[in-house]
Coordinates of C-alpha atoms in Angstrom, one line a residue:
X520 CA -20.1 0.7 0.1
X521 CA -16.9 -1.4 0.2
X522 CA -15.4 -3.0 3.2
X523 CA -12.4 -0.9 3.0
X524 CA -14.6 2.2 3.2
X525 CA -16.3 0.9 6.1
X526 CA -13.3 -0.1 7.9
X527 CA -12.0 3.4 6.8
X528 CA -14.7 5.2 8.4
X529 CA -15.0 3.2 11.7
X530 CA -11.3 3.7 12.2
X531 CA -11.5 7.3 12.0
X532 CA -14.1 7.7 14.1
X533 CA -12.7 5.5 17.0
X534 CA -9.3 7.3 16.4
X535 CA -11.3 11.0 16.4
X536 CA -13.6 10.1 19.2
X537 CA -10.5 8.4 21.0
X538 CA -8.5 11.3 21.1
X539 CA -11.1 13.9 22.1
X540 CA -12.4 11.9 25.3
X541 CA -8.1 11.5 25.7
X542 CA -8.3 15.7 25.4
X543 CA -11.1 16.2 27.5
X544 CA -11.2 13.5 30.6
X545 CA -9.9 14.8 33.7
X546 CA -9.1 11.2 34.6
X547 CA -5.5 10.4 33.8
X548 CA -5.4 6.4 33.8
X549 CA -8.5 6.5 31.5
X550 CA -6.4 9.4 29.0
X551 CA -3.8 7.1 29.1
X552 CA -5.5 4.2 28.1
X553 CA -7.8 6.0 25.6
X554 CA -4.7 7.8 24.1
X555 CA -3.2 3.9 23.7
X556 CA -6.7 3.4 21.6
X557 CA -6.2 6.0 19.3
X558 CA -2.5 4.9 18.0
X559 CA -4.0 1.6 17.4
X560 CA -6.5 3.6 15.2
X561 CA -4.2 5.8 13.3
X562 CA -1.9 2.5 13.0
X563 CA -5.3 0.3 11.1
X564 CA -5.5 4.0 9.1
X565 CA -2.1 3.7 7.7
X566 CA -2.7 -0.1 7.4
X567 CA -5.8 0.7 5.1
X568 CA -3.5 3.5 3.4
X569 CA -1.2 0.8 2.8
X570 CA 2.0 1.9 4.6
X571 CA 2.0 -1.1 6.3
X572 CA 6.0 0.0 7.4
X573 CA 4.8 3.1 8.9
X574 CA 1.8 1.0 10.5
X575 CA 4.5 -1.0 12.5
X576 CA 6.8 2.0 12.9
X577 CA 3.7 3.4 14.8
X578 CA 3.0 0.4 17.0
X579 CA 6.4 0.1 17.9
X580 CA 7.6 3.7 18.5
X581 CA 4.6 5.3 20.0
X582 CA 2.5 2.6 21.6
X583 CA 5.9 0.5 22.7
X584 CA 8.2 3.5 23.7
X585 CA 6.0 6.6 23.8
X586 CA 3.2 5.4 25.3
X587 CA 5.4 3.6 28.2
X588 CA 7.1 7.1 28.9
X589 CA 4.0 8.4 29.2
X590 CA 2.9 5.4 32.0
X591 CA 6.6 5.5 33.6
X592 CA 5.9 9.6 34.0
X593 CA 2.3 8.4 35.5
X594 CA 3.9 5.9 37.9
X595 CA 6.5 8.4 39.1
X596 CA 4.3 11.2 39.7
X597 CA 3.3 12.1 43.1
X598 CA 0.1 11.1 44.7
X599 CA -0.6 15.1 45.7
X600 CA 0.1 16.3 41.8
X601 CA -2.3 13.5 40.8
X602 CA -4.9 14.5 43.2
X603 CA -4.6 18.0 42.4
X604 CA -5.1 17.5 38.8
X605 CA -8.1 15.5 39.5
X606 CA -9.4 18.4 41.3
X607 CA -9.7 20.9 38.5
X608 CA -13.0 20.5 37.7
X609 CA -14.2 23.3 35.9
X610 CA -15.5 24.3 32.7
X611 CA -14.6 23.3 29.0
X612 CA -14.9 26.5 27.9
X613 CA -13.7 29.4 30.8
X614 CA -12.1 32.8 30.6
X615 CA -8.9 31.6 31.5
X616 CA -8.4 28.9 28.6
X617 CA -9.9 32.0 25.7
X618 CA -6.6 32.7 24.1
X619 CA -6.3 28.6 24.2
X620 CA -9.0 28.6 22.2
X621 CA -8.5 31.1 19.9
X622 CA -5.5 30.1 18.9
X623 CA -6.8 26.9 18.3
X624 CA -10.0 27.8 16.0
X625 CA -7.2 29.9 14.1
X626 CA -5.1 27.4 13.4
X627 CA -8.2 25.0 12.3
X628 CA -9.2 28.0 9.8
X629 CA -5.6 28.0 8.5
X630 CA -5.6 24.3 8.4
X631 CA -9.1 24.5 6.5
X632 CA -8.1 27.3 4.5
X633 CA -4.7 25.7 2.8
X634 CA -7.1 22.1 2.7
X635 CA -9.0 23.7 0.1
X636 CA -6.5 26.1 -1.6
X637 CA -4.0 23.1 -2.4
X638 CA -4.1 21.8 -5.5
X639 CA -2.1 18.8 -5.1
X640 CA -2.2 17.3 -8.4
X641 CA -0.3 20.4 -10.3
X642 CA 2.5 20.7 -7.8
X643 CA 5.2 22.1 -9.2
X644 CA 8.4 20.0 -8.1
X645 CA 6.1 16.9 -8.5
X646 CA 5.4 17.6 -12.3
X647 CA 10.0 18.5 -12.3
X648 CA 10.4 15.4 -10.4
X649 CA 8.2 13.1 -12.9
X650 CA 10.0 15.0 -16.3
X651 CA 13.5 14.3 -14.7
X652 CA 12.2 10.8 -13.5
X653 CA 13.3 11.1 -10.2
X654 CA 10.8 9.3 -8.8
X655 CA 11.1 6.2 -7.0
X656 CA 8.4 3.1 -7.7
X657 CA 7.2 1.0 -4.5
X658 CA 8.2 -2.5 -4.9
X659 CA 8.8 -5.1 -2.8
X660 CA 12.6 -4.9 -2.5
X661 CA 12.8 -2.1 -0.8
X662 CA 10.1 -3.3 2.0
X663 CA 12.6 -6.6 2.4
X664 CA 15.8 -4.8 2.4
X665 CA 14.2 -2.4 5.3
X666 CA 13.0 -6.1 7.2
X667 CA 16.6 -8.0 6.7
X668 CA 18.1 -4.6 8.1
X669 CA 16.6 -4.1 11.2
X670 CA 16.8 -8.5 11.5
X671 CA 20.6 -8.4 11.0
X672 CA 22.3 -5.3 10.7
X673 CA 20.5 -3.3 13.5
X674 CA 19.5 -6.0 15.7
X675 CA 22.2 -5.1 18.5
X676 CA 20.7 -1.2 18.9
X677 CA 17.1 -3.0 19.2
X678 CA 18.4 -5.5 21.7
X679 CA 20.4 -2.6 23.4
X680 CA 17.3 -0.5 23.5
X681 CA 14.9 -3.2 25.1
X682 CA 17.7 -3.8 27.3
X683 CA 17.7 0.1 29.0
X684 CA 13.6 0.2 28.6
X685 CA 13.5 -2.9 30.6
X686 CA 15.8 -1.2 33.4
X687 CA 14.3 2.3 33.2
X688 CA 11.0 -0.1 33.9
X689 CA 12.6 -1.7 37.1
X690 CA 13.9 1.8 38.2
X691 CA 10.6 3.2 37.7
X692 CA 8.7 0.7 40.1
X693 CA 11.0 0.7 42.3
X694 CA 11.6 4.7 43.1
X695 CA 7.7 4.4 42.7
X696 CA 7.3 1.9 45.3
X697 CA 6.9 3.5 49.0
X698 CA 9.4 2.5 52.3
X699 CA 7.5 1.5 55.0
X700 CA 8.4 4.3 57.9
X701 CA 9.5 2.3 60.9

């Protein structure tokens, strides 16, 4: 077995397991955290997949602006909603969450189902595309020219866009914070 498998397979699995305990812990700091794991998994995945682009894209975007929302909506949520949600303790599997979970098993027979119908190899608008050569080649221009861009042309957005982060960050702790009742 090659390394890459093995770094294949032990990626998946911390990026599977990671997201179920994420799904299934009534704690919400430890989901949080957990659910920070498994983008760091799927992001090695696409690594392995080569997409290193979409790798970054994944890391930036979801662990850097997603995952941040996510905390900021944590911070800003009220000690009694928090303690209520820690107080629904009850079964994985109840009465009330059955249509939940039907619709869910249906949807991972669907998912199943097409999995094995596809055949993804006799497409047909893959097979036009190729006789029209309309397909584009990955080289490494088009990696660089995506790298300059974001360096130079679209640096002021990015810059722009840490800038408002950084003060929805201080707005956040700060309507988080509590006053002091004289």
């Amino acid at each position: 077995m090659s390394l890459v498998r093995v770094l294949f397979y032990l990626m998946s699995f911390i990026a599977v397991g990671s997201a179920l305990y994420a799904a299934s812990t009534t704690n919400l700091v430890r989901s949080i955290f957990v659910f920070f794991v498994t983008l760091f998994a799927l992001a090695g995945l696409y690594v392995l997949a080569l997409a290193d682009f979409v790798a970054v894209t994944q890391v930036v975007i979801y662990v850097g602006g997603i995952l941040v929302l996510i905390l900021f909506a944590f911070m800003l949520s009220g000690k009694e909603t928090l303690d209520v949600l820690q107080q629904q303790k009850g079964k994985f599997f109840s009465i009330g969450k059955l249509p939940a979970i039907l619709l869910a098993a249906l949807f991972f027979i669907v998912m199943i189902n097409v999995a094995l119908k596809a055949d993804v190899n006799n497409l047909g608008w893959v097979k036009d595309s190729i006789a029209n050569n309309n397909t584009i080649t990955p080289n490494a221009v088009m990696i660089d020219n995506i790298g300059v861009n974001l360096m130079t042309r679209y640096l002021l957005p990015f810059e722009a866009i840490s800038i408002l982060l950084l003060m929805a960050l201080v707005g956040a702790a700060h309507l988080s914070r509590k006053e002091a009742e004289a």
